């Protein structure tokens, strides 16, 4: 089904901190078609610098009190011109929104567990995935790492869904001190014969590589959502290529906006 291209009205822009915000858009057509892990291309209407839209994982699918889909939200971190403009938007502003785009996560069936590993804004695709897994009654854990305790967001949202939280921070202010891969490996070591966990990951690419290799070491599957620069989101510009393995082990290049952003962690070429 082709993506929807609309000018969506800003219905909320919740500033979580001086750098992070959740931007909510009235885009029911986009939300109704979105699956966990898919993304949208957005930029404020009328802005010409930068010229191109930027990719963001769909954070939430918004619904009214009757459960009718009303739009989508994105988790934004102010880091450059595009993200600064999005952070500054107010209710009523218009945002050019194209989506949903890309390949979604594949969910699992019980008794396989779901372990989500998020680094920073890599939390973004896991709100919709957690909702889907909760509806399917899948035992789910979120391994969530950030620089500081103030950058751990939406914890109550996941707790309400019954997700077990395992938190880490670089400064040790909340949760364990260190990288999020440390408690992930400890959990993988506890799996017994016949136990299975699907490891989902999104965050900086070095973290994704570490997660995929850990999952493979302990004979568990993984799905990773890559964060690549995308010029168009439709496969025309080839700005987002990644290397993947084939049956003969020779790598080939694919466009992450079309073949991803979600990939089998064991199929990506990391070296």
mmCIF file of C-alpha atoms in Angstrom, residues 116-256:
data_model
loop_
_atom_site.group_PDB
_atom_site.id
_atom_site.type_symbol
_atom_site.label_atom_id
_atom_site.label_comp_id
_atom_site.label_asym_id
_atom_site.label_seq_id
_atom_site.Cartn_x
_atom_site.Cartn_y
_atom_site.Cartn_z
ATOM 1 C CA UNK A 116 13.654 -4.664 23.494
ATOM 2 C CA UNK A 117 17.021 -2.868 23.701
ATOM 3 C CA UNK A 118 16.923 0.933 23.371
ATOM 4 C CA UNK A 119 19.746 3.454 23.403
ATOM 5 C CA UNK A 120 18.686 7.106 23.736
ATOM 6 C CA UNK A 121 16.199 8.080 21.021
ATOM 7 C CA UNK A 122 16.327 4.430 19.986
ATOM 8 C CA UNK A 123 13.344 4.148 22.319
ATOM 9 C CA UNK A 124 11.181 5.560 19.517
ATOM 10 C CA UNK A 125 9.942 2.389 17.746
ATOM 11 C CA UNK A 126 9.274 0.485 20.954
ATOM 12 C CA UNK A 127 6.108 2.216 22.171
ATOM 13 C CA UNK A 128 4.049 0.784 19.319
ATOM 14 C CA UNK A 129 5.859 -2.563 19.509
ATOM 15 C CA UNK A 130 5.219 -2.813 23.257
ATOM 16 C CA UNK A 131 1.507 -2.142 22.735
ATOM 17 C CA UNK A 132 1.312 -4.864 20.094
ATOM 18 C CA UNK A 133 3.186 -7.375 22.263
ATOM 19 C CA UNK A 134 1.006 -6.550 25.290
ATOM 20 C CA UNK A 135 -2.130 -7.183 23.235
ATOM 21 C CA UNK A 136 -0.670 -10.578 22.276
ATOM 22 C CA UNK A 137 0.248 -11.283 25.925
ATOM 23 C CA UNK A 138 3.959 -11.704 25.177
ATOM 24 C CA UNK A 139 6.334 -11.463 28.145
ATOM 25 C CA UNK A 140 8.313 -8.310 27.358
ATOM 26 C CA UNK A 141 11.395 -6.621 28.837
ATOM 27 C CA UNK A 142 12.814 -3.213 27.911
ATOM 28 C CA UNK A 143 16.574 -2.767 28.349
ATOM 29 C CA UNK A 144 16.871 1.016 28.185
ATOM 30 C CA UNK A 145 20.106 2.985 28.348
ATOM 31 C CA UNK A 146 20.721 6.736 28.398
ATOM 32 C CA UNK A 147 23.396 9.226 29.406
ATOM 33 C CA UNK A 148 21.560 10.409 32.531
ATOM 34 C CA UNK A 149 18.468 9.557 34.519
ATOM 35 C CA UNK A 150 16.767 12.663 33.137
ATOM 36 C CA UNK A 151 16.998 11.178 29.640
ATOM 37 C CA UNK A 152 15.014 8.047 30.509
ATOM 38 C CA UNK A 153 11.530 8.848 29.215
ATOM 39 C CA UNK A 154 8.054 7.287 29.170
ATOM 40 C CA UNK A 155 8.840 4.702 31.840
ATOM 41 C CA UNK A 156 5.302 4.763 33.232
ATOM 42 C CA UNK A 157 3.916 4.167 29.739
ATOM 43 C CA UNK A 158 5.819 0.883 29.464
ATOM 44 C CA UNK A 159 5.081 -0.115 33.050
ATOM 45 C CA UNK A 160 1.342 0.276 32.404
ATOM 46 C CA UNK A 161 1.701 -2.211 29.569
ATOM 47 C CA UNK A 162 3.316 -4.725 31.926
ATOM 48 C CA UNK A 163 6.797 -4.341 30.447
ATOM 49 C CA UNK A 164 9.694 -5.178 32.776
ATOM 50 C CA UNK A 165 12.218 -2.323 32.838
ATOM 51 C CA UNK A 166 15.990 -2.779 33.037
ATOM 52 C CA UNK A 167 17.637 0.651 33.138
ATOM 53 C CA UNK A 168 21.214 1.827 32.725
ATOM 54 C CA UNK A 169 22.832 5.280 32.694
ATOM 55 C CA UNK A 170 26.350 6.378 31.866
ATOM 56 C CA UNK A 171 26.657 8.269 35.168
ATOM 57 C CA UNK A 172 24.888 5.651 37.277
ATOM 58 C CA UNK A 173 22.246 8.137 38.434
ATOM 59 C CA UNK A 174 19.453 5.678 37.693
ATOM 60 C CA UNK A 175 19.637 1.965 37.165
ATOM 61 C CA UNK A 176 22.996 0.282 36.688
ATOM 62 C CA UNK A 177 26.016 2.303 35.630
ATOM 63 C CA UNK A 178 27.364 1.460 32.217
ATOM 64 C CA UNK A 179 26.213 0.214 28.843
ATOM 65 C CA UNK A 180 22.835 -1.341 28.265
ATOM 66 C CA UNK A 181 24.473 -4.389 26.683
ATOM 67 C CA UNK A 182 25.825 -5.478 30.079
ATOM 68 C CA UNK A 183 22.452 -6.437 31.635
ATOM 69 C CA UNK A 184 21.356 -7.806 28.260
ATOM 70 C CA UNK A 185 24.259 -10.258 28.226
ATOM 71 C CA UNK A 186 23.560 -11.200 31.838
ATOM 72 C CA UNK A 187 19.965 -12.001 30.891
ATOM 73 C CA UNK A 188 21.058 -14.010 27.852
ATOM 74 C CA UNK A 189 23.315 -16.077 30.105
ATOM 75 C CA UNK A 190 20.306 -17.125 32.207
ATOM 76 C CA UNK A 191 18.417 -18.664 29.292
ATOM 77 C CA UNK A 192 18.154 -22.381 29.623
ATOM 78 C CA UNK A 193 17.908 -25.065 26.984
ATOM 79 C CA UNK A 194 14.667 -24.563 25.112
ATOM 80 C CA UNK A 195 14.221 -20.951 26.270
ATOM 81 C CA UNK A 196 13.846 -18.389 23.505
ATOM 82 C CA UNK A 197 13.933 -14.607 23.334
ATOM 83 C CA UNK A 198 13.620 -12.350 20.316
ATOM 84 C CA UNK A 199 15.996 -9.433 20.805
ATOM 85 C CA UNK A 200 14.790 -6.169 19.253
ATOM 86 C CA UNK A 201 17.193 -3.210 19.182
ATOM 87 C CA UNK A 202 17.301 0.422 18.113
ATOM 88 C CA UNK A 203 19.983 2.996 18.849
ATOM 89 C CA UNK A 204 23.505 3.964 17.783
ATOM 90 C CA UNK A 205 25.012 1.555 15.274
ATOM 91 C CA UNK A 206 27.855 0.369 17.566
ATOM 92 C CA UNK A 207 25.181 -0.631 20.076
ATOM 93 C CA UNK A 208 23.202 -2.454 17.386
ATOM 94 C CA UNK A 209 26.295 -4.372 16.341
ATOM 95 C CA UNK A 210 27.022 -5.356 19.937
ATOM 96 C CA UNK A 211 23.425 -6.456 20.511
ATOM 97 C CA UNK A 212 23.243 -8.506 17.310
ATOM 98 C CA UNK A 213 26.521 -10.252 18.064
ATOM 99 C CA UNK A 214 25.487 -10.975 21.663
ATOM 100 C CA UNK A 215 22.194 -12.474 20.515
ATOM 101 C CA UNK A 216 24.012 -14.662 17.983
ATOM 102 C CA UNK A 217 26.576 -15.757 20.591
ATOM 103 C CA UNK A 218 23.766 -17.079 22.789
ATOM 104 C CA UNK A 219 21.869 -18.576 19.832
ATOM 105 C CA UNK A 220 18.968 -16.113 19.939
ATOM 106 C CA UNK A 221 17.486 -14.204 16.985
ATOM 107 C CA UNK A 222 17.596 -10.432 16.730
ATOM 108 C CA UNK A 223 15.909 -7.662 14.798
ATOM 109 C CA UNK A 224 17.624 -4.279 14.630
ATOM 110 C CA UNK A 225 16.294 -0.942 13.436
ATOM 111 C CA UNK A 226 19.114 0.998 11.796
ATOM 112 C CA UNK A 227 19.425 4.772 12.015
ATOM 113 C CA UNK A 228 20.670 5.880 8.596
ATOM 114 C CA UNK A 229 20.479 9.295 6.941
ATOM 115 C CA UNK A 230 17.656 9.197 4.403
ATOM 116 C CA UNK A 231 17.182 11.814 1.725
ATOM 117 C CA UNK A 232 13.840 10.710 0.355
ATOM 118 C CA UNK A 233 12.576 7.648 2.233
ATOM 119 C CA UNK A 234 11.394 6.120 -1.045
ATOM 120 C CA UNK A 235 14.555 4.482 -2.382
ATOM 121 C CA UNK A 236 15.364 7.058 -5.025
ATOM 122 C CA UNK A 237 18.461 8.710 -3.602
ATOM 123 C CA UNK A 238 20.487 5.703 -2.364
ATOM 124 C CA UNK A 239 21.668 7.677 0.671
ATOM 125 C CA UNK A 240 20.770 4.961 3.182
ATOM 126 C CA UNK A 241 22.401 1.799 1.828
ATOM 127 C CA UNK A 242 23.543 -0.953 4.180
ATOM 128 C CA UNK A 243 25.481 -4.146 3.511
ATOM 129 C CA UNK A 244 23.705 -7.469 3.999
ATOM 130 C CA UNK A 245 24.804 -11.066 3.685
ATOM 131 C CA UNK A 246 23.528 -13.501 1.106
ATOM 132 C CA UNK A 247 23.549 -17.282 1.059
ATOM 133 C CA UNK A 248 27.017 -17.352 -0.424
ATOM 134 C CA UNK A 249 28.280 -14.973 2.287
ATOM 135 C CA UNK A 250 29.134 -12.256 -0.245
ATOM 136 C CA UNK A 251 27.733 -8.918 0.920
ATOM 137 C CA UNK A 252 25.299 -6.894 -1.130
ATOM 138 C CA UNK A 253 23.941 -3.398 -0.697
ATOM 139 C CA UNK A 254 20.284 -2.653 -0.020
ATOM 140 C CA UNK A 255 18.414 0.561 0.743
ATOM 141 C CA UNK A 256 17.377 0.683 4.394
#
